[in-house]
Amino acid sequence: MFLVNGHPAESISLADRSFQYGDGCFTTMLTRNGSIQWWPLHVERMNACLDVLHISRPDWNQVEVWLNTVIHKEQRAGVKLHISRGEGGRGYSPTQVASPNVTISDFIYPHHYEQWQDQGLQLGICQARLGHNPLLAGHKHNNRLEQVLLKAEMDRANLPDGLALDIDDQVIETTMANIFWRQGDVLKTPELSKAGVSGVMRRVILKWAAANQIAVEVGNFKLADVLAADEVFISNSVLGVAPICQIGEQAFAIGKITKRIQEMVNS
């Protein structure tokens, strides 16, 4: 089902600024038995991006009502919430725009995710590099062209996902998820002040690590740092947590921290 501002719809206006300029943001959520997982964190990350873009926040109580009309009641499914600045205003100036458009769509849970969670998946190494954009880094705004290009590169290589580095050859994320790895007793993940998306599940994992007194290093890392890891996993809101069994030619075993975090996420 598709909703635009709470009403069933099959299309949006050509004047919508998300279509014209990628002017908005979105989040993709897992539902379990009709309930959105980590809903407050999704609202928090949407508000942060809306504020940066100077788009007015919606009535979240109303948005939640709309979401509840499309959520599947089965064990696991997905729903995407997309907010654009709205319609109007020729050119980049947003001064002639009316009001934001809230679009909601549901989707079937990708069942191959279960295999990835149990057995892991292989990452390629993307040759294309992410640019730096500190103004919008960390936010899931509607312009995702870099991710489209990197994912297409992995599709051509017949790989499910790929490790994305930036123009300084720093590890940032994968084409679809945040990345973590353990080296010794320290859990490591890239900092995202210049590029990448700070996912909801990434935030969940970092809070869990702090609560369990697990040392975490959020910093700048090269590919060699990841390849030297004892275990590697990726995370996003719908996938949850999946171990990485191979990056390029380097193989990894499914590790103890990965399994612990999977138990936490699935509890």
mmCIF file of C-alpha atoms in Angstrom:
data_model
loop_
_atom_site.group_PDB
_atom_site.id
_atom_site.type_symbol
_atom_site.label_atom_id
_atom_site.label_comp_id
_atom_site.label_asym_id
_atom_site.label_seq_id
_atom_site.Cartn_x
_atom_site.Cartn_y
_atom_site.Cartn_z
ATOM 1 C CA MET A 1 0.000 0.000 0.000
ATOM 2 C CA PHE A 2 1.122 3.559 -0.717
ATOM 3 C CA LEU A 3 -0.032 6.629 1.184
ATOM 4 C CA VAL A 4 0.626 10.301 0.484
ATOM 5 C CA ASN A 5 -0.297 12.481 3.479
ATOM 6 C CA GLY A 6 -2.486 9.660 4.769
ATOM 7 C CA HIS A 7 -4.421 9.078 1.527
ATOM 8 C CA PRO A 8 -4.040 6.053 -0.786
ATOM 9 C CA ALA A 9 -2.126 7.104 -3.893
ATOM 10 C CA GLU A 10 -0.257 5.649 -6.852
ATOM 11 C CA SER A 11 1.799 8.715 -7.762
ATOM 12 C CA ILE A 12 3.167 12.076 -6.628
ATOM 13 C CA SER A 13 3.235 15.416 -8.419
ATOM 14 C CA LEU A 14 6.004 16.188 -10.907
ATOM 15 C CA ALA A 15 6.436 19.414 -8.925
ATOM 16 C CA ASP A 16 7.410 17.522 -5.766
ATOM 17 C CA ARG A 17 10.880 18.699 -4.779
ATOM 18 C CA SER A 18 12.032 15.217 -3.854
ATOM 19 C CA PHE A 19 11.570 14.239 -7.502
ATOM 20 C CA GLN A 20 13.077 17.498 -8.742
ATOM 21 C CA TYR A 21 16.009 17.854 -6.334
ATOM 22 C CA GLY A 22 16.103 14.979 -3.840
ATOM 23 C CA ASP A 23 14.850 17.550 -1.328
ATOM 24 C CA GLY A 24 13.841 15.539 1.729
ATOM 25 C CA CYS A 25 14.754 12.521 3.826
ATOM 26 C CA PHE A 26 13.593 8.994 4.583
ATOM 27 C CA THR A 27 13.928 6.052 6.913
ATOM 28 C CA THR A 28 13.254 2.349 6.398
ATOM 29 C CA MET A 29 11.867 0.373 9.333
ATOM 30 C CA LEU A 30 11.377 -3.220 10.396
ATOM 31 C CA THR A 31 7.993 -4.228 11.775
ATOM 32 C CA ARG A 32 7.327 -7.252 13.964
ATOM 33 C CA ASN A 33 3.817 -8.495 14.558
ATOM 34 C CA GLY A 34 2.467 -5.105 13.517
ATOM 35 C CA SER A 35 4.837 -3.023 15.652
ATOM 36 C CA ILE A 36 7.611 -0.747 14.375
ATOM 37 C CA GLN A 37 10.987 -1.598 15.859
ATOM 38 C CA TRP A 38 13.028 1.271 17.335
ATOM 39 C CA TRP A 39 10.358 3.841 16.392
ATOM 40 C CA PRO A 40 11.637 6.614 18.744
ATOM 41 C CA LEU A 41 15.105 6.371 17.187
ATOM 42 C CA HIS A 42 13.644 6.608 13.687
ATOM 43 C CA VAL A 43 11.756 9.749 14.704
ATOM 44 C CA GLU A 44 14.935 11.155 16.252
ATOM 45 C CA ARG A 45 17.021 10.610 13.117
ATOM 46 C CA MET A 46 14.269 11.994 10.858
ATOM 47 C CA ASN A 47 13.929 15.111 13.019
ATOM 48 C CA ALA A 48 17.700 15.658 12.900
ATOM 49 C CA CYS A 49 17.725 15.536 9.105
ATOM 50 C CA LEU A 50 14.576 17.643 8.738
ATOM 51 C CA ASP A 51 16.127 20.293 10.971
ATOM 52 C CA VAL A 52 19.330 20.386 8.905
ATOM 53 C CA LEU A 53 17.247 20.737 5.734
ATOM 54 C CA HIS A 54 14.987 23.358 7.360
ATOM 55 C CA ILE A 55 11.888 21.294 6.589
ATOM 56 C CA SER A 56 9.135 21.516 9.178
ATOM 57 C CA ARG A 57 8.621 18.444 11.325
ATOM 58 C CA PRO A 58 5.350 16.579 10.830
ATOM 59 C CA ASP A 59 2.818 15.741 13.520
ATOM 60 C CA TRP A 60 4.414 12.467 14.546
ATOM 61 C CA ASN A 61 1.272 11.220 16.263
ATOM 62 C CA GLN A 62 -0.565 11.604 12.966
ATOM 63 C CA VAL A 63 2.263 9.934 11.040
ATOM 64 C CA GLU A 64 2.126 6.989 13.431
ATOM 65 C CA VAL A 65 -1.622 6.635 12.770
ATOM 66 C CA TRP A 66 -0.941 6.571 9.023
ATOM 67 C CA LEU A 67 1.821 4.007 9.472
ATOM 68 C CA ASN A 68 -0.467 1.719 11.434
ATOM 69 C CA THR A 69 -2.856 1.539 8.478
ATOM 70 C CA VAL A 70 -0.226 -0.023 6.197
ATOM 71 C CA ILE A 71 1.872 -2.143 8.560
ATOM 72 C CA HIS A 72 1.733 -5.884 7.939
ATOM 73 C CA LYS A 73 0.652 -7.965 10.906
ATOM 74 C CA GLU A 74 2.909 -10.939 10.143
ATOM 75 C CA GLN A 75 6.048 -11.651 12.119
ATOM 76 C CA ARG A 76 8.397 -9.483 10.041
ATOM 77 C CA ALA A 77 7.828 -6.919 7.299
ATOM 78 C CA GLY A 78 9.079 -3.495 6.328
ATOM 79 C CA VAL A 79 7.790 0.031 5.910
ATOM 80 C CA LYS A 80 9.411 3.114 4.392
ATOM 81 C CA LEU A 81 8.678 6.646 5.557
ATOM 82 C CA HIS A 82 9.657 9.416 3.144
ATOM 83 C CA ILE A 83 9.258 13.160 3.670
ATOM 84 C CA SER A 84 9.822 15.728 0.927
ATOM 85 C CA ARG A 85 9.823 19.482 1.280
ATOM 86 C CA GLY A 86 6.658 19.516 -0.835
ATOM 87 C CA GLU A 87 5.591 20.944 -4.164
ATOM 88 C CA GLY A 88 6.376 24.241 -5.850
ATOM 89 C CA GLY A 89 9.121 26.768 -6.287
ATOM 90 C CA ARG A 90 10.979 26.733 -9.568
ATOM 91 C CA GLY A 91 14.737 26.549 -9.109
ATOM 92 C CA TYR A 92 16.553 25.727 -5.904
ATOM 93 C CA SER A 93 14.866 28.337 -3.723
ATOM 94 C CA PRO A 94 12.345 26.737 -1.333
ATOM 95 C CA THR A 95 10.472 29.969 -0.634
ATOM 96 C CA GLN A 96 7.449 29.143 -2.819
ATOM 97 C CA VAL A 97 6.907 25.648 -1.441
ATOM 98 C CA ALA A 98 3.586 24.817 0.172
ATOM 99 C CA SER A 99 3.894 22.097 2.828
ATOM 100 C CA PRO A 100 5.850 18.833 3.182
ATOM 101 C CA ASN A 101 4.585 15.607 1.638
ATOM 102 C CA VAL A 102 4.692 12.473 3.789
ATOM 103 C CA THR A 103 4.833 9.264 1.769
ATOM 104 C CA ILE A 104 4.513 5.799 3.301
ATOM 105 C CA SER A 105 4.962 2.423 1.608
ATOM 106 C CA ASP A 106 5.159 -1.141 2.887
ATOM 107 C CA PHE A 107 7.201 -4.076 1.581
ATOM 108 C CA ILE A 108 7.722 -7.785 2.168
ATOM 109 C CA TYR A 109 10.625 -8.749 4.409
ATOM 110 C CA PRO A 110 13.608 -9.843 2.254
ATOM 111 C CA HIS A 111 13.817 -13.513 3.203
ATOM 112 C CA HIS A 112 17.431 -13.879 2.019
ATOM 113 C CA TYR A 113 18.284 -11.682 5.012
ATOM 114 C CA GLU A 114 17.697 -14.721 7.236
ATOM 115 C CA GLN A 115 20.397 -16.644 5.370
ATOM 116 C CA TRP A 116 22.761 -13.692 5.674
ATOM 117 C CA GLN A 117 22.109 -13.488 9.417
ATOM 118 C CA ASP A 118 22.865 -17.194 9.887
ATOM 119 C CA GLN A 119 25.677 -17.776 7.401
ATOM 120 C CA GLY A 120 27.091 -14.344 6.686
ATOM 121 C CA LEU A 121 27.738 -12.647 3.367
ATOM 122 C CA GLN A 122 30.672 -11.623 1.234
ATOM 123 C CA LEU A 123 31.654 -8.015 0.621
ATOM 124 C CA GLY A 124 33.385 -6.691 -2.432
ATOM 125 C CA ILE A 125 35.524 -3.565 -2.265
ATOM 126 C CA CYS A 126 33.987 -0.701 -4.210
ATOM 127 C CA GLN A 127 36.357 1.038 -6.606
ATOM 128 C CA ALA A 128 34.228 4.188 -6.736
ATOM 129 C CA ARG A 129 34.733 6.468 -3.742
ATOM 130 C CA LEU A 130 32.315 8.443 -1.593
ATOM 131 C CA GLY A 131 32.772 12.190 -1.680
ATOM 132 C CA HIS A 132 32.878 14.433 1.386
ATOM 133 C CA ASN A 133 29.786 16.400 2.355
ATOM 134 C CA PRO A 134 30.078 17.461 6.005
ATOM 135 C CA LEU A 135 26.892 19.561 5.777
ATOM 136 C CA LEU A 136 24.761 16.448 5.239
ATOM 137 C CA ALA A 137 27.018 13.599 6.403
ATOM 138 C CA GLY A 138 25.314 11.101 8.679
ATOM 139 C CA HIS A 139 21.832 11.959 7.428
ATOM 140 C CA LYS A 140 19.678 9.799 5.162
ATOM 141 C CA HIS A 141 18.586 12.521 2.770
ATOM 142 C CA ASN A 142 16.796 11.652 -0.463
ATOM 143 C CA ASN A 143 19.783 12.049 -2.787
ATOM 144 C CA ARG A 144 21.414 8.606 -2.709
ATOM 145 C CA LEU A 145 23.148 8.637 -6.090
ATOM 146 C CA GLU A 146 26.525 7.586 -4.680
ATOM 147 C CA GLN A 147 24.960 4.501 -3.106
ATOM 148 C CA VAL A 148 23.138 3.705 -6.363
ATOM 149 C CA LEU A 149 26.408 3.810 -8.291
ATOM 150 C CA LEU A 150 28.317 1.730 -5.755
ATOM 151 C CA LYS A 151 25.536 -0.857 -5.531
ATOM 152 C CA ALA A 152 25.462 -1.070 -9.346
ATOM 153 C CA GLU A 153 29.217 -1.728 -9.245
ATOM 154 C CA MET A 154 28.642 -4.645 -6.858
ATOM 155 C CA ASP A 155 25.759 -5.918 -8.991
ATOM 156 C CA ARG A 156 28.121 -6.098 -11.969
ATOM 157 C CA ALA A 157 30.555 -8.073 -9.805
ATOM 158 C CA ASN A 158 27.708 -10.399 -8.739
ATOM 159 C CA LEU A 159 28.248 -9.576 -5.067
ATOM 160 C CA PRO A 160 25.491 -8.797 -2.541
ATOM 161 C CA ASP A 161 27.190 -5.762 -1.008
ATOM 162 C CA GLY A 162 30.425 -3.846 -1.018
ATOM 163 C CA LEU A 163 32.690 -1.941 1.327
ATOM 164 C CA ALA A 164 32.559 1.789 0.560
ATOM 165 C CA LEU A 165 35.601 4.009 1.123
ATOM 166 C CA ASP A 166 35.788 7.777 0.801
ATOM 167 C CA ILE A 167 38.086 9.929 -1.341
ATOM 168 C CA ASP A 168 40.744 9.712 1.407
ATOM 169 C CA ASP A 169 40.534 5.894 1.304
ATOM 170 C CA GLN A 170 38.917 5.804 4.744
ATOM 171 C CA VAL A 171 36.389 3.035 5.374
ATOM 172 C CA ILE A 172 32.897 4.543 5.743
ATOM 173 C CA GLU A 173 30.152 1.904 5.392
ATOM 174 C CA THR A 174 28.824 -0.608 2.874
ATOM 175 C CA THR A 175 26.416 0.215 0.062
ATOM 176 C CA MET A 176 23.473 -0.707 2.309
ATOM 177 C CA ALA A 177 24.628 -0.839 5.915
ATOM 178 C CA ASN A 178 26.938 0.393 8.640
ATOM 179 C CA ILE A 179 29.999 -1.714 9.384
ATOM 180 C CA PHE A 180 31.577 -2.839 12.657
ATOM 181 C CA TRP A 181 34.493 -5.074 13.477
ATOM 182 C CA ARG A 182 36.197 -6.425 16.574
ATOM 183 C CA GLN A 183 39.936 -6.369 17.070
ATOM 184 C CA GLY A 184 40.912 -7.935 20.353
ATOM 185 C CA ASP A 185 38.529 -6.581 22.971
ATOM 186 C CA VAL A 186 37.674 -3.391 21.076
ATOM 187 C CA LEU A 187 34.642 -2.883 18.849
ATOM 188 C CA LYS A 188 35.405 -0.478 16.006
ATOM 189 C CA THR A 189 33.293 1.473 13.531
ATOM 190 C CA PRO A 190 33.975 4.454 11.230
ATOM 191 C CA GLU A 191 33.140 8.000 12.248
ATOM 192 C CA LEU A 192 30.731 9.667 9.822
ATOM 193 C CA SER A 193 31.385 13.408 9.966
ATOM 194 C CA LYS A 194 32.320 13.695 6.274
ATOM 195 C CA ALA A 195 30.371 10.911 4.561
ATOM 196 C CA GLY A 196 28.011 8.015 5.185
ATOM 197 C CA VAL A 197 24.748 7.426 7.026
ATOM 198 C CA SER A 198 24.387 7.073 10.777
ATOM 199 C CA GLY A 199 21.838 4.270 10.868
ATOM 200 C CA VAL A 200 19.363 3.545 13.629
ATOM 201 C CA MET A 201 20.803 0.085 14.231
ATOM 202 C CA ARG A 202 24.273 1.601 14.503
ATOM 203 C CA ARG A 203 22.970 3.770 17.325
ATOM 204 C CA VAL A 204 21.354 0.759 19.004
ATOM 205 C CA ILE A 205 24.633 -1.168 18.869
ATOM 206 C CA LEU A 206 26.703 1.705 20.245
ATOM 207 C CA LYS A 207 24.272 2.167 23.156
ATOM 208 C CA TRP A 208 24.334 -1.579 23.844
ATOM 209 C CA ALA A 209 28.145 -1.614 23.869
ATOM 210 C CA ALA A 210 28.270 1.293 26.311
ATOM 211 C CA ALA A 211 25.727 -0.378 28.603
ATOM 212 C CA ASN A 212 27.753 -3.599 28.559
ATOM 213 C CA GLN A 213 31.084 -1.837 29.133
ATOM 214 C CA ILE A 214 32.491 -2.968 25.789
ATOM 215 C CA ALA A 215 35.285 -0.728 24.563
ATOM 216 C CA VAL A 216 34.350 1.087 21.350
ATOM 217 C CA GLU A 217 36.543 3.082 19.003
ATOM 218 C CA VAL A 218 34.752 5.357 16.537
ATOM 219 C CA GLY A 219 37.418 6.736 14.259
ATOM 220 C CA ASN A 220 39.174 6.925 10.921
ATOM 221 C CA PHE A 221 40.209 3.544 9.531
ATOM 222 C CA LYS A 222 41.781 2.186 6.373
ATOM 223 C CA LEU A 223 40.900 -1.009 4.545
ATOM 224 C CA ALA A 224 43.871 -2.760 6.164
ATOM 225 C CA ASP A 225 42.350 -2.118 9.601
ATOM 226 C CA VAL A 226 39.181 -3.985 8.664
ATOM 227 C CA LEU A 227 41.075 -6.834 7.014
ATOM 228 C CA ALA A 228 43.037 -7.314 10.261
ATOM 229 C CA ALA A 229 39.845 -7.749 12.314
ATOM 230 C CA ASP A 230 38.930 -10.803 14.361
ATOM 231 C CA GLU A 231 35.303 -10.554 13.232
ATOM 232 C CA VAL A 232 33.233 -8.214 11.071
ATOM 233 C CA PHE A 233 29.507 -7.541 10.825
ATOM 234 C CA ILE A 234 27.119 -5.075 9.201
ATOM 235 C CA SER A 235 23.884 -3.565 10.439
ATOM 236 C CA ASN A 236 20.787 -1.770 9.274
ATOM 237 C CA SER A 237 17.250 -1.467 10.590
ATOM 238 C CA VAL A 238 15.634 -4.108 8.385
ATOM 239 C CA LEU A 239 18.537 -6.560 8.148
ATOM 240 C CA GLY A 240 19.427 -6.241 11.819
ATOM 241 C CA VAL A 241 22.929 -7.664 12.173
ATOM 242 C CA ALA A 242 24.668 -9.997 9.708
ATOM 243 C CA PRO A 243 28.215 -11.372 9.934
ATOM 244 C CA ILE A 244 30.713 -10.827 7.139
ATOM 245 C CA CYS A 245 32.377 -14.060 6.084
ATOM 246 C CA GLN A 246 34.662 -12.588 3.418
ATOM 247 C CA ILE A 247 35.997 -9.247 2.155
ATOM 248 C CA GLY A 248 37.859 -9.564 -1.103
ATOM 249 C CA GLU A 249 40.143 -12.566 -0.530
ATOM 250 C CA GLN A 250 40.128 -12.303 3.272
ATOM 251 C CA ALA A 251 37.867 -14.773 5.120
ATOM 252 C CA PHE A 252 36.373 -14.215 8.596
ATOM 253 C CA ALA A 253 34.734 -16.490 11.146
ATOM 254 C CA ILE A 254 31.423 -15.546 12.726
ATOM 255 C CA GLY A 255 32.465 -14.073 16.057
ATOM 256 C CA LYS A 256 31.257 -13.891 19.632
ATOM 257 C CA ILE A 257 30.341 -10.202 19.600
ATOM 258 C CA THR A 258 28.328 -10.612 16.407
ATOM 259 C CA LYS A 259 26.293 -13.413 17.997
ATOM 260 C CA ARG A 260 25.736 -11.448 21.220
ATOM 261 C CA ILE A 261 24.505 -8.405 19.332
ATOM 262 C CA GLN A 262 22.238 -10.552 17.167
ATOM 263 C CA GLU A 263 20.680 -11.976 20.333
ATOM 264 C CA MET A 264 20.141 -8.469 21.686
ATOM 265 C CA VAL A 265 18.571 -7.223 18.452
ATOM 266 C CA ASN A 266 16.271 -10.248 18.113
ATOM 267 C CA SER A 267 15.197 -10.407 21.751
#
